[in-house]
Coordinates of C-alpha atoms in Angstrom, one line a residue:
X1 CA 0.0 0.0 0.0
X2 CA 1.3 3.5 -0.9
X3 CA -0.4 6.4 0.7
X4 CA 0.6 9.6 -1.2
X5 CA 0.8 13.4 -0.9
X6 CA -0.5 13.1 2.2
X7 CA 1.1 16.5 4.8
X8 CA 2.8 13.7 7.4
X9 CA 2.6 14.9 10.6
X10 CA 5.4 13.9 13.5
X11 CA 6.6 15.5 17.2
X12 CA 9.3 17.7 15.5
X13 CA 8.3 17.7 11.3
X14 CA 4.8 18.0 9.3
X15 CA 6.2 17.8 5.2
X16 CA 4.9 16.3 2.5
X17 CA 5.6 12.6 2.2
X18 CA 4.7 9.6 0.5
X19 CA 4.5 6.4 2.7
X20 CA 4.9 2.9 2.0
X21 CA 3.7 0.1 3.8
X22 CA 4.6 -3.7 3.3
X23 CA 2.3 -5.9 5.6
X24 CA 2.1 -4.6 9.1
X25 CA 5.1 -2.1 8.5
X26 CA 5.8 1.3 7.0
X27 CA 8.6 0.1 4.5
X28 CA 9.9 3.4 3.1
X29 CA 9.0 7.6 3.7
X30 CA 10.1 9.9 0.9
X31 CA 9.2 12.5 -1.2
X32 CA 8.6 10.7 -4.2
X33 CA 7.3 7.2 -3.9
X34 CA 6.0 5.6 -7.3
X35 CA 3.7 2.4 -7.2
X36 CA 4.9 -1.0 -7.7
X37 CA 2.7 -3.0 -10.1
X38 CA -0.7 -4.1 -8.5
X39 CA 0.0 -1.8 -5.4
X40 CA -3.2 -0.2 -3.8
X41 CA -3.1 4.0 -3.7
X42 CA -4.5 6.4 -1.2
X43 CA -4.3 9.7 -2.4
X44 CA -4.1 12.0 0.5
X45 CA -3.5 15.3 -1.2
X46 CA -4.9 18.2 1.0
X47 CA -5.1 15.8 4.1
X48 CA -2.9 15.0 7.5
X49 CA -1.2 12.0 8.2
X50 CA -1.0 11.4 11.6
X51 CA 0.3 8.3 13.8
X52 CA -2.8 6.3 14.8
X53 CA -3.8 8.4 18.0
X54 CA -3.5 6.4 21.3
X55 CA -6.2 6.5 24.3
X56 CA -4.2 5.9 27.0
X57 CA -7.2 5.5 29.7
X58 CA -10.3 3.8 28.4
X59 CA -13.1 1.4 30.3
X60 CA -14.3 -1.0 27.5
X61 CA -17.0 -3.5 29.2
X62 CA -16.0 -2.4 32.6
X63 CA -18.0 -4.3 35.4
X64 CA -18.8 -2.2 38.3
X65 CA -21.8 -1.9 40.7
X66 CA -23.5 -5.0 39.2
X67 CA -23.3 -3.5 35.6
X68 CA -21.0 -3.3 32.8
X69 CA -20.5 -0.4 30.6
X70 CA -21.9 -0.7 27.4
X71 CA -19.2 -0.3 25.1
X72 CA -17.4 -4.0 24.8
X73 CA -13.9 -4.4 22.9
X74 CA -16.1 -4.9 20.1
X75 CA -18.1 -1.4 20.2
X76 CA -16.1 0.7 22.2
X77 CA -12.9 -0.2 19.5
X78 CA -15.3 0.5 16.5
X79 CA -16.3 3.9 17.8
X80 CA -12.1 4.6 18.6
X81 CA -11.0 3.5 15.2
X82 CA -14.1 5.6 13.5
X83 CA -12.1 8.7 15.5
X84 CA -8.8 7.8 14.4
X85 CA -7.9 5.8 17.8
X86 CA -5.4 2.3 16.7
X87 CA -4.4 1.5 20.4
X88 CA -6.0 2.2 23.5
X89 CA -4.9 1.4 27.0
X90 CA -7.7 -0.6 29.5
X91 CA -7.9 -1.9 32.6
X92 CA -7.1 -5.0 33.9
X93 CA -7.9 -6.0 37.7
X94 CA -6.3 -7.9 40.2
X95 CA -8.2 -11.5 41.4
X96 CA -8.1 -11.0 45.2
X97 CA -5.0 -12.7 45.4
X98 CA -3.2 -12.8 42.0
X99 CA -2.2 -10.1 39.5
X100 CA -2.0 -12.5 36.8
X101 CA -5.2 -14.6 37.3
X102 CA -7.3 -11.1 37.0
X103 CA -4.6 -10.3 33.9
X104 CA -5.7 -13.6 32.1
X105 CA -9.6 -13.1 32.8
X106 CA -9.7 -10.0 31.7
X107 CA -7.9 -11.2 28.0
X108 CA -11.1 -13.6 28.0
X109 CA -13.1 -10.6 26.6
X110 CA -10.8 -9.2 24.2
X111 CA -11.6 -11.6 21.2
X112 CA -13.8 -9.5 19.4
X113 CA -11.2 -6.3 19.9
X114 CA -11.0 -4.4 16.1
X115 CA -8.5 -2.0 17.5
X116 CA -4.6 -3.1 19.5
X117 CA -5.0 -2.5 23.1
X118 CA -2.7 -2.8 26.0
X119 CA -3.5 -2.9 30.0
X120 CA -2.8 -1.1 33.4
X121 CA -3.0 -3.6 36.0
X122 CA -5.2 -2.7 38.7
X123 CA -4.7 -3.5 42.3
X124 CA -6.5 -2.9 45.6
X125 CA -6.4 -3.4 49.3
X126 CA -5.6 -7.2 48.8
X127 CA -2.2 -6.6 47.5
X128 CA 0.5 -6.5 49.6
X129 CA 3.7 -4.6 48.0
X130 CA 5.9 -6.1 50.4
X131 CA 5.1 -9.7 50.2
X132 CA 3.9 -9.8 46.6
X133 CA 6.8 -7.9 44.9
X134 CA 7.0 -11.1 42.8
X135 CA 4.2 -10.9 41.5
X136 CA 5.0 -7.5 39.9
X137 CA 8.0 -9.1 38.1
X138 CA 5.2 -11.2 36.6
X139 CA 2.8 -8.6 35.2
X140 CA 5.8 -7.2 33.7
X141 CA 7.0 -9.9 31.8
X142 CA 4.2 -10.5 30.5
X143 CA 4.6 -7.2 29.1
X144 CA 2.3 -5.3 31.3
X145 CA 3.9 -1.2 32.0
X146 CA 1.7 0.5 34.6
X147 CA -0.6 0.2 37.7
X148 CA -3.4 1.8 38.7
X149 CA -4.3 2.6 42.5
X150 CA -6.6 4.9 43.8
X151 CA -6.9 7.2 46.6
X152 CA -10.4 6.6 47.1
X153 CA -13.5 4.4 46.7
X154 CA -13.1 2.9 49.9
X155 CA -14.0 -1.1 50.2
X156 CA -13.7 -1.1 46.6
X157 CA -10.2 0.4 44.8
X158 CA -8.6 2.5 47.8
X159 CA -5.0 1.9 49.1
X160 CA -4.8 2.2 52.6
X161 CA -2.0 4.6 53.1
X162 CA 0.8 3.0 54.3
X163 CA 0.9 0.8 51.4
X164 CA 1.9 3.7 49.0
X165 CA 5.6 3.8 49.9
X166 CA 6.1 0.1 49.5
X167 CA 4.0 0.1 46.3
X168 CA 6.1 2.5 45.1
X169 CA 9.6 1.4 45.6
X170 CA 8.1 -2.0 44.6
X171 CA 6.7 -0.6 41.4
X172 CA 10.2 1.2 40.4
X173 CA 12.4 -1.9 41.1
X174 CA 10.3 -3.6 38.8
X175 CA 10.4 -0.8 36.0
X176 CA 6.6 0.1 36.2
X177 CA 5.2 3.3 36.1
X178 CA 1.8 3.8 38.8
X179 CA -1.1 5.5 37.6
X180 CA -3.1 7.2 40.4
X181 CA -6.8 8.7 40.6
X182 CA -6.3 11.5 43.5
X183 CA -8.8 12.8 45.2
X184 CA -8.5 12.6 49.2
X185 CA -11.0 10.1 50.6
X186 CA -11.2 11.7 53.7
X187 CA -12.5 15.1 52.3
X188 CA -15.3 13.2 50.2
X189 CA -16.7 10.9 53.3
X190 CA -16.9 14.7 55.1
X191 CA -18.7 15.5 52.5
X192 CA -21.0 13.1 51.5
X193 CA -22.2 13.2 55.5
X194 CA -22.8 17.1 55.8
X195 CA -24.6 16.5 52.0
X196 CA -26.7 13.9 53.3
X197 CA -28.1 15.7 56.0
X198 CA -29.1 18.8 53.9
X199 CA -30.4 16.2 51.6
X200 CA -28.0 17.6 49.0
X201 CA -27.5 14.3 47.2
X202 CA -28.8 15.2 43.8
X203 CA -26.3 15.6 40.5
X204 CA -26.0 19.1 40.6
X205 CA -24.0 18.5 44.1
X206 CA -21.5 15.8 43.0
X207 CA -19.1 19.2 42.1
X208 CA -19.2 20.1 45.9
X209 CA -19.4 16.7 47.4
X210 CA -15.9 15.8 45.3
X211 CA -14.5 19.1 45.7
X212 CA -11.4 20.7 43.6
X213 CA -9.9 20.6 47.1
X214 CA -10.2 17.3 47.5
X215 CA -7.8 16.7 44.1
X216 CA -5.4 19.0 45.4
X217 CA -4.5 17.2 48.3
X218 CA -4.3 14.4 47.6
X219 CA -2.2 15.3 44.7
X220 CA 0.6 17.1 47.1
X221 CA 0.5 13.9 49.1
X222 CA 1.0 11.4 46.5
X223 CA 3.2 13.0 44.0
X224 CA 5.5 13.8 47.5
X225 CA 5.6 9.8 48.5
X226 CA 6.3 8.7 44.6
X227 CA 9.7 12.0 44.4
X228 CA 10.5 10.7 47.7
X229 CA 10.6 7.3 46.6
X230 CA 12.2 7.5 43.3
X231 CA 9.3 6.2 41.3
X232 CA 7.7 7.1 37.9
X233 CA 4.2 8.5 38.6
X234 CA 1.3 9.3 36.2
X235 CA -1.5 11.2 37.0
X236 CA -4.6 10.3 35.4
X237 CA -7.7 12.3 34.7
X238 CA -6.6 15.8 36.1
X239 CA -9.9 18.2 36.3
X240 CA -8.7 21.5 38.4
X241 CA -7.1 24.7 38.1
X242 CA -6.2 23.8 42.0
X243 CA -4.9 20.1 41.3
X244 CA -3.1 21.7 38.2
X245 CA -1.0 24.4 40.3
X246 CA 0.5 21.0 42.5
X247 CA 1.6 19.4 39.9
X248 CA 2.9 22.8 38.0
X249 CA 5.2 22.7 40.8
X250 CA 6.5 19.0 40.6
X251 CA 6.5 19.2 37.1
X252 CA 9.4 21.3 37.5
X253 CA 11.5 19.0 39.7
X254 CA 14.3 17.5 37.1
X255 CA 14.5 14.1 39.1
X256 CA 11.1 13.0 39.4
X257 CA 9.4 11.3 36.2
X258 CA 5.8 12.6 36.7
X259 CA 3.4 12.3 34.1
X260 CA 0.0 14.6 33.5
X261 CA -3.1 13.2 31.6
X262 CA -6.7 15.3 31.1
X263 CA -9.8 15.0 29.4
X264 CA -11.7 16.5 26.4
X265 CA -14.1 16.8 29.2
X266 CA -12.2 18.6 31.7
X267 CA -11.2 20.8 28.9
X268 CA -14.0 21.6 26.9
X269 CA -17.3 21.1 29.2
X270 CA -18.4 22.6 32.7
X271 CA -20.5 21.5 36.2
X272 CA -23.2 24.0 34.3
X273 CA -24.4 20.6 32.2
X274 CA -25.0 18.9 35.8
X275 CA -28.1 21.3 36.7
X276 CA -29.7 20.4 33.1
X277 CA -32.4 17.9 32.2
X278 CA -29.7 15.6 31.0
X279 CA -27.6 16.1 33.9
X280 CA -27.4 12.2 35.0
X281 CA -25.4 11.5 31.4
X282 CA -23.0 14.4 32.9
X283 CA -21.9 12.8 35.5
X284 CA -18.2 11.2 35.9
X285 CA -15.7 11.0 38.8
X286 CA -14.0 13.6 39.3
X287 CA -16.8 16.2 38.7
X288 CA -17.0 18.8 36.0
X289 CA -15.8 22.0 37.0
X290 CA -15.5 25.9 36.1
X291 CA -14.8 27.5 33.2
X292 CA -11.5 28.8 35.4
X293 CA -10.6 25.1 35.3
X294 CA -11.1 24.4 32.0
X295 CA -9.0 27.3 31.0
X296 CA -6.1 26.7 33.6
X297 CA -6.1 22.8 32.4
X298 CA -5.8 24.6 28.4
X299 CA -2.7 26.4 29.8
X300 CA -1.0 23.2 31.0
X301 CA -1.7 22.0 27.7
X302 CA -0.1 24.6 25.9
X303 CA 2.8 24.8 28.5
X304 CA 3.9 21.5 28.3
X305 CA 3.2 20.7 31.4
X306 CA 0.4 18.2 30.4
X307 CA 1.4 15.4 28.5
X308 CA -1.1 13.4 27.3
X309 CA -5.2 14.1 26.7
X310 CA -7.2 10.5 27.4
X311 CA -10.9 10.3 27.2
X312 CA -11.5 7.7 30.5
X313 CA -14.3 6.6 27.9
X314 CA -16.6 4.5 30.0
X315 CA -20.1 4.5 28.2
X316 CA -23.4 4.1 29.9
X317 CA -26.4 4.0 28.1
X318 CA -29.7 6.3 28.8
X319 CA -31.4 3.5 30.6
X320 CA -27.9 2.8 32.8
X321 CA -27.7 6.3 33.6
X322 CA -31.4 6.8 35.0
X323 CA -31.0 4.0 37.9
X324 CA -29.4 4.9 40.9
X325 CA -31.3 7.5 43.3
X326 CA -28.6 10.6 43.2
X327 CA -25.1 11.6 42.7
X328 CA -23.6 8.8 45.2
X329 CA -24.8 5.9 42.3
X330 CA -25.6 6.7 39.4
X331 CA -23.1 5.0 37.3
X332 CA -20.3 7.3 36.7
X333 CA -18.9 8.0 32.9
X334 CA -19.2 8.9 29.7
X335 CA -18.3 8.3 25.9
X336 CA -15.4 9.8 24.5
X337 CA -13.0 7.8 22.6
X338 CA -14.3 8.6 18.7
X339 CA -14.1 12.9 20.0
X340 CA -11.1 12.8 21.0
X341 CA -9.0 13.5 17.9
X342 CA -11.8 16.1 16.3
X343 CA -12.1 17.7 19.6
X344 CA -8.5 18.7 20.5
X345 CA -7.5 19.2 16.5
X346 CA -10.6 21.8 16.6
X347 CA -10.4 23.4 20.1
X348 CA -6.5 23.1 20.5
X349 CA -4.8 23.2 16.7
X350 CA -7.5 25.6 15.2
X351 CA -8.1 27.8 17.9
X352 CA -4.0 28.2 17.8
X353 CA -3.3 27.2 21.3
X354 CA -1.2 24.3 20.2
X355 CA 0.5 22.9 16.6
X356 CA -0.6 20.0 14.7
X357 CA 3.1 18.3 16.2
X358 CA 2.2 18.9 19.7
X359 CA -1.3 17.4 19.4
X360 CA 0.8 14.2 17.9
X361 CA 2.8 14.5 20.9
X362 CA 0.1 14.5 23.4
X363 CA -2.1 12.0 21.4
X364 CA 0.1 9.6 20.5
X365 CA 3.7 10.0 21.0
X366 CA 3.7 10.3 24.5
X367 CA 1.3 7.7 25.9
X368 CA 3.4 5.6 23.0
X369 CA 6.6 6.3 24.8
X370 CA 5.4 6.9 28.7
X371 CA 3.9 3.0 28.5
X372 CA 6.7 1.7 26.3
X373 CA 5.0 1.0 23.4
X374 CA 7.4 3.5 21.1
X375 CA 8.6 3.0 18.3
X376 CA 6.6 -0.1 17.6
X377 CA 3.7 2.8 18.3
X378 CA 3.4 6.2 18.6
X379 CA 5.1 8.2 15.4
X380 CA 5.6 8.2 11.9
X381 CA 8.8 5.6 11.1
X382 CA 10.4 3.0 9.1
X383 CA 10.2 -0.1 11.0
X384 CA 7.1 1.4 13.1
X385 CA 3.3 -0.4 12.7
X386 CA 1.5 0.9 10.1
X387 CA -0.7 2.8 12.1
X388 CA -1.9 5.9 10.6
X389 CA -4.7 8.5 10.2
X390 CA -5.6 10.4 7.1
X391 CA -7.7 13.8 8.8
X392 CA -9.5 16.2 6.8
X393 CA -8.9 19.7 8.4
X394 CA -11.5 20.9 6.4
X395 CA -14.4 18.4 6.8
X396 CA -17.1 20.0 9.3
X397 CA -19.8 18.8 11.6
X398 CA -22.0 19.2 14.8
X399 CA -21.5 16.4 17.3
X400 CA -24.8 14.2 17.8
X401 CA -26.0 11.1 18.8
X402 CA -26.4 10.8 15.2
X403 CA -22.8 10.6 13.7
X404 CA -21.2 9.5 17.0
X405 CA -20.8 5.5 17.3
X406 CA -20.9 4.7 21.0
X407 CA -23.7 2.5 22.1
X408 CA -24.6 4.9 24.9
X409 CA -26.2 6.4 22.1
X410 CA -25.5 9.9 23.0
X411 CA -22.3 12.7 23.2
X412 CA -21.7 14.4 26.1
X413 CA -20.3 17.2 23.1
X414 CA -24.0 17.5 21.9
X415 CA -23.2 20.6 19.7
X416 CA -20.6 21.2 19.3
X417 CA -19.2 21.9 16.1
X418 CA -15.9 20.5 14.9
X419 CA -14.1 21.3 11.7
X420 CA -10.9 18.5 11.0
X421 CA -12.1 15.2 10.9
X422 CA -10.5 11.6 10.6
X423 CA -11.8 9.9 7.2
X424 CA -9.2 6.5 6.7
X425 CA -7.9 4.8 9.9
X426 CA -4.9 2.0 8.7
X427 CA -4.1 -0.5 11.8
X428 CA -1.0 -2.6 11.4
X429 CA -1.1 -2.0 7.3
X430 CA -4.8 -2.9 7.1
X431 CA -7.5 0.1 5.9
X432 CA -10.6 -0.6 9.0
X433 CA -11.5 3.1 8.3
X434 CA -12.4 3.7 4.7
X435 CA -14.2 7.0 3.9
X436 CA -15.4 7.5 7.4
X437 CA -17.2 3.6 7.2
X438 CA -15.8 1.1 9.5
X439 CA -14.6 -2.3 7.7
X440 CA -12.6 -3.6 10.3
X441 CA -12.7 -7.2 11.7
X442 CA -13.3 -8.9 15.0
X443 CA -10.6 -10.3 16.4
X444 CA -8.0 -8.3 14.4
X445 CA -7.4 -6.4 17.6
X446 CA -3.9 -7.3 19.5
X447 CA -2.4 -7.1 22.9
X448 CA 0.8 -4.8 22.4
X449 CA 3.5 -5.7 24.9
X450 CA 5.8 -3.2 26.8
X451 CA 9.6 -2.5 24.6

């Protein structure tokens, strides 16, 4: 296959190139590239060619609460390939006493994957970093690079505190990075008690009851424990101006390996959508926020001292979102992966904040190269999989329910108008894209071990 005239977009270079891909491989990037005999063609004059964007945080059938999302590997990767997504990172957790049993149950329902995928491991309470450090040296070679550990959802998720120390200095002698959800548990019991009693339970609440504060401390405590314990942390999902000025400050530490992920959401959409008549299909942990946030979050962005934009995609349907009696359980999450790519392209590129580069860099190179899938993912490169997305910067539309793929059936981005748009997705050499139509297969999907 030989993609032509297509503007090839990289970290450091956007020129015109033709590309060349032999099976699963890009073969040859030049200039000038003329077809073999029988070769197929894409013509991408006027178009970008980007790497095939990475979600690093995504919750495809995730079981929680005696539910599971509605997107499956299946769905959830058809809507992600349809935005230009080839890899996204899910979750994986722990069985209550083995990393690698809840590893291998969890690759039970990745047949039907259409798009590569790899996994943050998940623990909990059970796991002890002191006595299981073994079983860390399992997870990663089987080619697992991160954790995940939270600093609340007690009884569930939550790490009692003197665990972090030990998971951390476990984690680094083992070469994992930990991903954390901060938000200090103790502020959001307060919370949830003093809300009770006012009978200030409903949606429009969740803001208050999960406070900006409530990021921000726990952020200074956790990013402290992980520099004092020379690990590699990764923030996941960060929604405030307040949690954004801790991690400003860390950011600039040269030895401490701290990584920042936000949202489209967090970005783009405000606690304003929580008083609506749609407000339950609003709701996520951690809560939407100000516009001051969503600006401050822009600036980290633009600064550099945000690395990587995820979705946390975890689709509910209409019908999932109305059970539950108020903001304490209604199933938290919303769709995201196909938006991603349209949605920072539109409100980042074209609204000059950032370059078309650093949108590659937050995108794809980074999470490529923060959970060690780079080179094999991430960029542009002979020897690199064939991953690529041909956007049209001048193809417009109004997010809907419509021409969005999720089957939670709606957008949280209801309106809102984007102008770039991905039309051809290629994964591993293989068109599953083709004029904004998915033709990909089940099954074609592949776990991508850590380099």
């Amino acid at each position: 296959m030989l993609i032509q005239n297509g503007l090839v977009v990289t970290t450091t270079k956007t020129e015109k190139k033709d590309i060349r891909i032999v099976g699963e491989k890009i073969k040859e990037i030049d200039a000038k590239l003329d077809p073999d005999i029988d070769e197929e063609v894409i013509d991408a004059s006027g178009k970008y060619v980007f790497p095939g964007i990475i979600d690093s945080h995504t919750h495809f059938s995730l079981h929680a609460r005696g539910t599971t999302s509605i997107d499956d590997f299946y769905w959830g990767g058809r809507s992600a390939a349809l935005g230009g997504v080839t890899t996204h990172i899910d979750f994986a957790d722990m069985d209550e006493v083995s990393l690698m049993k809840g590893l291998k149950k969890r690759f039970e329902e990745t047949r039907d994957s259409v798009i590569d995928f790899h996994f943050h491991m998940v623990i909990n309470n059970h796991f002890d970093p002191l006595k299981q450090n073994n079983q860390l040296k399992e997870v990663k070679n089987f080619g697992i690079s991160s954790l995940k550990a939270f600093t609340t959802y007690r009884n569930i998720y939550m790490l009692s505190p003197e665990k972090w120390e030990p998971l951390f200095r476990a984690a680094s002698d083992n070469d994992l990075i930990v991903a954390v959800h901060a938000e200090d548990n103790e502020i959001i019991e307060k919370n949830i008690i003093k809300f009770q009693k006012e009978n200030k339970l409903d949606v429009q609440y969740h803001p208050d009851i999960r406070p900006s504060e409530a990021e921000q401390k726990a952020l200074k405590e956790i990013c402290e424990i992980a520099h004092k314990a020379k690990a590699s942390l990764y923030i996941v999902h960060l929604s405030s101006e307040k949690g954004y000025q801790v991690v400003k400050d860390y950011k600039k530490l040269e030895d401490f390996k701290l990584y920042i992920e936000t949202t489209p959401h967090y970005l783009l959409l405000t606690k304003e959508l929580l008083k609506g008549p749609k407000a339950r299909l609003y709701l996520m942990t951690p809560p939407l926020r100000e516009r001051q946030d969503n600006e401050a979050l822009w600036e980290g962005v633009k600064k550099g001292f945000i690395d990587v934009i995820a979705t946390d995609h975890c689709a509910y349907n209409a019908e999932q979102k109305s059970k539950g009696e108020n903001s304490l359980d209604i199933f938290p999450g919303i769709p995201g992966v196909e938006t991603l790519l349209p949605l920072v392209y539109t409100y980042g590129v074209n609204k000059g904040l950032i370059s078309t580069n650093r949108l590659v860099e937050l995108l794809s190179t980074n999470p490529a190269k923060i959970f060690k899938l780079y080179p094999k993912k991430g960029t542009i490169a002979v020897g690199s999989d064939a991953d690529l997305v041909i956007f049209d910067p001048n193809l417009k539309e109004v997010l809907n329910s419509s021409n969005t793929h999720s089957k939670a059936g709606y957008t949280p981005f209801e309106g809102f108008e984007v102008e770039g748009i991905p039309i051809t997705t290629i994964l591993r050499g293989k068109v599953i894209v083709k004029d904004r139509k998915f033709i990909g297969e089940k099954g074609f999907g592949r776990f991508v071990k850590a380099i």
